[in-house]
Amino acid sequence: MKIPRAQWETVLAHAREGYPFEVCGVLLGRHDSEVRVQAVVPVVNRETEQPRVRYQIAPEDLIRVQREGRTRGQEIVGYYHSHPDHPARPSETDRRVAAEGLSDGVVHVVVGVEKGERAHGTAWVFRDGAQGFEGEALEVE
Ligand SMILES: [Zn+2]
């Protein structure tokens, strides 16, 4: 996937600011031969029980973002969330949640945040066939 530097910085800053809780958001853009992110929309983490290790995007937030994107000719191409003091790769919970939905080809960015300071992100694509994540090249432009 490709993402403009300013949008990438928005994702990393959101992850740092939300520490020690997980933050989440939606990636808008185009999905042609590759995923090209054009806009990043932070949303509220609706998880109330374990917000340090879980996140939840409310359906109404998703619908709102989808509408926002449509007016600009952008689709939802993926999601991002943070892992406070945990590695920047999908957890088993992330895999299970993704497997519950129809998410083939959807990009998931995972941002590890160490002590609320250092943020490091990686990109993944979920494959229904393999029921798991594949590493995705991340190009910040
Ligand atoms: Zn996760």
PDB file of N, CA, C and O in Angstrom, residues 11-24 43-56 80-86 111-113 115-116:
ATOM      1  N   VAL A  11      -1.509   8.939  11.533  1.00  0.00           N
ATOM      2  CA  VAL A  11      -1.728   7.628  12.150  1.00  0.00           C
ATOM      3  C   VAL A  11      -0.795   7.449  13.351  1.00  0.00           C
ATOM      4  O   VAL A  11      -1.232   7.072  14.444  1.00  0.00           O
ATOM      5  N   LEU A  12       0.491   7.749  13.153  1.00  0.00           N
ATOM      6  CA  LEU A  12       1.471   7.556  14.231  1.00  0.00           C
ATOM      7  C   LEU A  12       1.185   8.487  15.410  1.00  0.00           C
ATOM      8  O   LEU A  12       1.270   8.083  16.578  1.00  0.00           O
ATOM      9  N   ALA A  13       0.821   9.745  15.111  1.00  0.00           N
ATOM     10  CA  ALA A  13       0.531  10.719  16.168  1.00  0.00           C
ATOM     11  C   ALA A  13      -0.703  10.284  16.964  1.00  0.00           C
ATOM     12  O   ALA A  13      -0.733  10.378  18.195  1.00  0.00           O
ATOM     13  N   HIS A  14      -1.719   9.781  16.271  1.00  0.00           N
ATOM     14  CA  HIS A  14      -2.931   9.306  16.940  1.00  0.00           C
ATOM     15  C   HIS A  14      -2.587   8.166  17.906  1.00  0.00           C
ATOM     16  O   HIS A  14      -3.071   8.129  19.042  1.00  0.00           O
ATOM     17  N   ALA A  15      -1.724   7.253  17.455  1.00  0.00           N
ATOM     18  CA  ALA A  15      -1.324   6.110  18.291  1.00  0.00           C
ATOM     19  C   ALA A  15      -0.581   6.589  19.543  1.00  0.00           C
ATOM     20  O   ALA A  15      -0.793   6.061  20.643  1.00  0.00           O
ATOM     21  N   ARG A  16       0.276   7.593  19.386  1.00  0.00           N
ATOM     22  CA  ARG A  16       1.024   8.115  20.544  1.00  0.00           C
ATOM     23  C   ARG A  16       0.107   8.844  21.510  1.00  0.00           C
ATOM     24  O   ARG A  16       0.176   8.682  22.724  1.00  0.00           O
ATOM     25  N   GLU A  17      -0.798   9.659  20.962  1.00  0.00           N
ATOM     26  CA  GLU A  17      -1.696  10.453  21.810  1.00  0.00           C
ATOM     27  C   GLU A  17      -2.662   9.569  22.592  1.00  0.00           C
ATOM     28  O   GLU A  17      -3.071   9.922  23.705  1.00  0.00           O
ATOM     29  N   GLY A  18      -3.060   8.445  21.996  1.00  0.00           N
ATOM     30  CA  GLY A  18      -4.049   7.587  22.650  1.00  0.00           C
ATOM     31  C   GLY A  18      -3.464   6.682  23.714  1.00  0.00           C
ATOM     32  O   GLY A  18      -4.206   6.089  24.496  1.00  0.00           O
ATOM     33  N   TYR A  19      -2.137   6.552  23.723  1.00  0.00           N
ATOM     34  CA  TYR A  19      -1.461   5.695  24.690  1.00  0.00           C
ATOM     35  C   TYR A  19      -1.914   6.003  26.105  1.00  0.00           C
ATOM     36  O   TYR A  19      -2.067   7.172  26.437  1.00  0.00           O
ATOM     37  N   PRO A  20      -2.136   5.060  27.015  1.00  0.00           N
ATOM     38  CA  PRO A  20      -1.872   3.620  26.892  1.00  0.00           C
ATOM     39  C   PRO A  20      -3.041   2.807  26.334  1.00  0.00           C
ATOM     40  O   PRO A  20      -3.078   1.591  26.528  1.00  0.00           O
ATOM     41  N   PHE A  21      -3.978   3.476  25.670  1.00  0.00           N
ATOM     42  CA  PHE A  21      -5.118   2.751  25.118  1.00  0.00           C
ATOM     43  C   PHE A  21      -4.938   2.527  23.622  1.00  0.00           C
ATOM     44  O   PHE A  21      -4.203   3.270  22.967  1.00  0.00           O
ATOM     45  N   GLU A  22      -5.619   1.534  23.119  1.00  0.00           N
ATOM     46  CA  GLU A  22      -5.584   1.310  21.678  1.00  0.00           C
ATOM     47  C   GLU A  22      -6.401   2.401  21.002  1.00  0.00           C
ATOM     48  O   GLU A  22      -7.429   2.830  21.511  1.00  0.00           O
ATOM     49  N   VAL A  23      -5.920   2.858  19.873  1.00  0.00           N
ATOM     50  CA  VAL A  23      -6.692   3.802  19.067  1.00  0.00           C
ATOM     51  C   VAL A  23      -6.977   3.105  17.733  1.00  0.00           C
ATOM     52  O   VAL A  23      -6.335   2.116  17.385  1.00  0.00           O
ATOM     53  N   CYS A  24      -7.963   3.644  17.005  1.00  0.00           N
ATOM     54  CA  CYS A  24      -8.289   3.018  15.735  1.00  0.00           C
ATOM     55  C   CYS A  24      -8.790   4.055  14.746  1.00  0.00           C
ATOM     56  O   CYS A  24      -9.137   5.181  15.120  1.00  0.00           O
ATOM     57  N   VAL A  43     -11.183   7.317  14.428  1.00  0.00           N
ATOM     58  CA  VAL A  43     -12.497   7.156  15.052  1.00  0.00           C
ATOM     59  C   VAL A  43     -12.296   6.769  16.514  1.00  0.00           C
ATOM     60  O   VAL A  43     -11.209   6.358  16.913  1.00  0.00           O
ATOM     61  N   VAL A  44     -13.367   6.902  17.295  1.00  0.00           N
ATOM     62  CA  VAL A  44     -13.299   6.602  18.727  1.00  0.00           C
ATOM     63  C   VAL A  44     -13.239   5.087  18.930  1.00  0.00           C
ATOM     64  O   VAL A  44     -13.980   4.347  18.282  1.00  0.00           O
ATOM     65  N   ASN A  45     -12.356   4.652  19.816  1.00  0.00           N
ATOM     66  CA  ASN A  45     -12.322   3.251  20.206  1.00  0.00           C
ATOM     67  C   ASN A  45     -13.494   3.000  21.157  1.00  0.00           C
ATOM     68  O   ASN A  45     -13.508   3.512  22.273  1.00  0.00           O
ATOM     69  N   ARG A  46     -14.486   2.224  20.712  1.00  0.00           N
ATOM     70  CA  ARG A  46     -15.706   2.012  21.508  1.00  0.00           C
ATOM     71  C   ARG A  46     -15.585   0.865  22.500  1.00  0.00           C
ATOM     72  O   ARG A  46     -16.561   0.554  23.195  1.00  0.00           O
ATOM     73  N   GLU A  47     -14.428   0.228  22.530  1.00  0.00           N
ATOM     74  CA  GLU A  47     -14.227  -0.858  23.496  1.00  0.00           C
ATOM     75  C   GLU A  47     -14.247  -0.275  24.903  1.00  0.00           C
ATOM     76  O   GLU A  47     -13.514   0.681  25.192  1.00  0.00           O
ATOM     77  N   THR A  48     -15.096  -0.836  25.777  1.00  0.00           N
ATOM     78  CA  THR A  48     -15.188  -0.276  27.127  1.00  0.00           C
ATOM     79  C   THR A  48     -14.531  -1.168  28.173  1.00  0.00           C
ATOM     80  O   THR A  48     -14.085  -0.692  29.209  1.00  0.00           O
ATOM     81  N   GLU A  49     -14.463  -2.486  27.915  1.00  0.00           N
ATOM     82  CA  GLU A  49     -13.930  -3.388  28.935  1.00  0.00           C
ATOM     83  C   GLU A  49     -12.413  -3.473  28.963  1.00  0.00           C
ATOM     84  O   GLU A  49     -11.802  -3.423  30.020  1.00  0.00           O
ATOM     85  N   GLN A  50     -11.794  -3.614  27.801  1.00  0.00           N
ATOM     86  CA  GLN A  50     -10.339  -3.769  27.755  1.00  0.00           C
ATOM     87  C   GLN A  50      -9.711  -2.858  26.694  1.00  0.00           C
ATOM     88  O   GLN A  50      -9.058  -3.338  25.767  1.00  0.00           O
ATOM     89  N   PRO A  51      -9.889  -1.547  26.837  1.00  0.00           N
ATOM     90  CA  PRO A  51      -9.413  -0.646  25.775  1.00  0.00           C
ATOM     91  C   PRO A  51      -7.885  -0.575  25.631  1.00  0.00           C
ATOM     92  O   PRO A  51      -7.396   0.022  24.678  1.00  0.00           O
ATOM     93  N   ARG A  52      -7.149  -1.206  26.568  1.00  0.00           N
ATOM     94  CA  ARG A  52      -5.686  -1.225  26.412  1.00  0.00           C
ATOM     95  C   ARG A  52      -5.244  -2.308  25.446  1.00  0.00           C
ATOM     96  O   ARG A  52      -4.139  -2.245  24.915  1.00  0.00           O
ATOM     97  N   VAL A  53      -6.104  -3.309  25.265  1.00  0.00           N
ATOM     98  CA  VAL A  53      -5.713  -4.425  24.407  1.00  0.00           C
ATOM     99  C   VAL A  53      -6.759  -4.785  23.351  1.00  0.00           C
ATOM    100  O   VAL A  53      -6.606  -5.764  22.620  1.00  0.00           O
ATOM    101  N   ARG A  54      -7.831  -3.988  23.286  1.00  0.00           N
ATOM    102  CA  ARG A  54      -8.866  -4.257  22.281  1.00  0.00           C
ATOM    103  C   ARG A  54      -9.338  -2.937  21.695  1.00  0.00           C
ATOM    104  O   ARG A  54      -9.231  -1.893  22.322  1.00  0.00           O
ATOM    105  N   TYR A  55      -9.892  -3.042  20.498  1.00  0.00           N
ATOM    106  CA  TYR A  55     -10.529  -1.860  19.934  1.00  0.00           C
ATOM    107  C   TYR A  55     -11.809  -2.305  19.245  1.00  0.00           C
ATOM    108  O   TYR A  55     -11.969  -3.474  18.874  1.00  0.00           O
ATOM    109  N   GLN A  56     -12.707  -1.332  19.103  1.00  0.00           N
ATOM    110  CA  GLN A  56     -13.963  -1.619  18.450  1.00  0.00           C
ATOM    111  C   GLN A  56     -14.393  -0.371  17.695  1.00  0.00           C
ATOM    112  O   GLN A  56     -14.388   0.727  18.260  1.00  0.00           O
ATOM    113  N   TYR A  80      -6.744   1.000  10.709  1.00  0.00           N
ATOM    114  CA  TYR A  80      -5.523   0.942  11.507  1.00  0.00           C
ATOM    115  C   TYR A  80      -5.909   0.885  12.980  1.00  0.00           C
ATOM    116  O   TYR A  80      -6.991   1.322  13.366  1.00  0.00           O
ATOM    117  N   HIS A  81      -5.023   0.301  13.773  1.00  0.00           N
ATOM    118  CA  HIS A  81      -5.194   0.354  15.225  1.00  0.00           C
ATOM    119  C   HIS A  81      -3.826   0.216  15.860  1.00  0.00           C
ATOM    120  O   HIS A  81      -2.862  -0.162  15.207  1.00  0.00           O
ATOM    121  N   SER A  82      -3.751   0.574  17.140  1.00  0.00           N
ATOM    122  CA  SER A  82      -2.449   0.573  17.805  1.00  0.00           C
ATOM    123  C   SER A  82      -2.338  -0.569  18.805  1.00  0.00           C
ATOM    124  O   SER A  82      -3.344  -1.111  19.277  1.00  0.00           O
ATOM    125  N   HIS A  83      -1.100  -0.904  19.115  1.00  0.00           N
ATOM    126  CA  HIS A  83      -0.773  -1.903  20.140  1.00  0.00           C
ATOM    127  C   HIS A  83       0.138  -1.240  21.158  1.00  0.00           C
ATOM    128  O   HIS A  83       1.351  -1.212  20.969  1.00  0.00           O
ATOM    129  N   PRO A  84      -0.436  -0.686  22.233  1.00  0.00           N
ATOM    130  CA  PRO A  84       0.408  -0.054  23.256  1.00  0.00           C
ATOM    131  C   PRO A  84       1.319  -1.092  23.922  1.00  0.00           C
ATOM    132  O   PRO A  84       0.843  -2.077  24.470  1.00  0.00           O
ATOM    133  N   ASP A  85       2.616  -0.853  23.838  1.00  0.00           N
ATOM    134  CA  ASP A  85       3.628  -1.750  24.413  1.00  0.00           C
ATOM    135  C   ASP A  85       3.497  -3.197  23.946  1.00  0.00           C
ATOM    136  O   ASP A  85       3.812  -4.129  24.691  1.00  0.00           O
ATOM    137  N   HIS A  86       3.027  -3.358  22.721  1.00  0.00           N
ATOM    138  CA  HIS A  86       2.983  -4.685  22.110  1.00  0.00           C
ATOM    139  C   HIS A  86       3.484  -4.571  20.675  1.00  0.00           C
ATOM    140  O   HIS A  86       3.467  -3.486  20.097  1.00  0.00           O
ATOM    141  N   VAL A 111       0.063  -0.374  14.603  1.00  0.00           N
ATOM    142  CA  VAL A 111       1.105   0.522  15.096  1.00  0.00           C
ATOM    143  C   VAL A 111       1.477   0.145  16.526  1.00  0.00           C
ATOM    144  O   VAL A 111       0.645   0.205  17.427  1.00  0.00           O
ATOM    145  N   GLY A 112       2.700  -0.265  16.708  1.00  0.00           N
ATOM    146  CA  GLY A 112       3.194  -0.522  18.050  1.00  0.00           C
ATOM    147  C   GLY A 112       3.655   0.793  18.667  1.00  0.00           C
ATOM    148  O   GLY A 112       4.283   1.603  17.985  1.00  0.00           O
ATOM    149  N   VAL A 113       3.292   1.024  19.931  1.00  0.00           N
ATOM    150  CA  VAL A 113       3.715   2.254  20.609  1.00  0.00           C
ATOM    151  C   VAL A 113       4.431   1.887  21.895  1.00  0.00           C
ATOM    152  O   VAL A 113       3.841   1.284  22.789  1.00  0.00           O
ATOM    153  N   LYS A 115       5.907   2.847  25.310  1.00  0.00           N
ATOM    154  CA  LYS A 115       5.845   3.856  26.376  1.00  0.00           C
ATOM    155  C   LYS A 115       5.231   5.187  25.915  1.00  0.00           C
ATOM    156  O   LYS A 115       5.565   6.252  26.426  1.00  0.00           O
ATOM    157  N   GLY A 116       4.368   5.135  24.950  1.00  0.00           N
ATOM    158  CA  GLY A 116       3.698   6.346  24.486  1.00  0.00           C
ATOM    159  C   GLY A 116       4.562   7.247  23.622  1.00  0.00           C
ATOM    160  O   GLY A 116       4.132   8.319  23.207  1.00  0.00           O
TER     161      GLY A 116
END
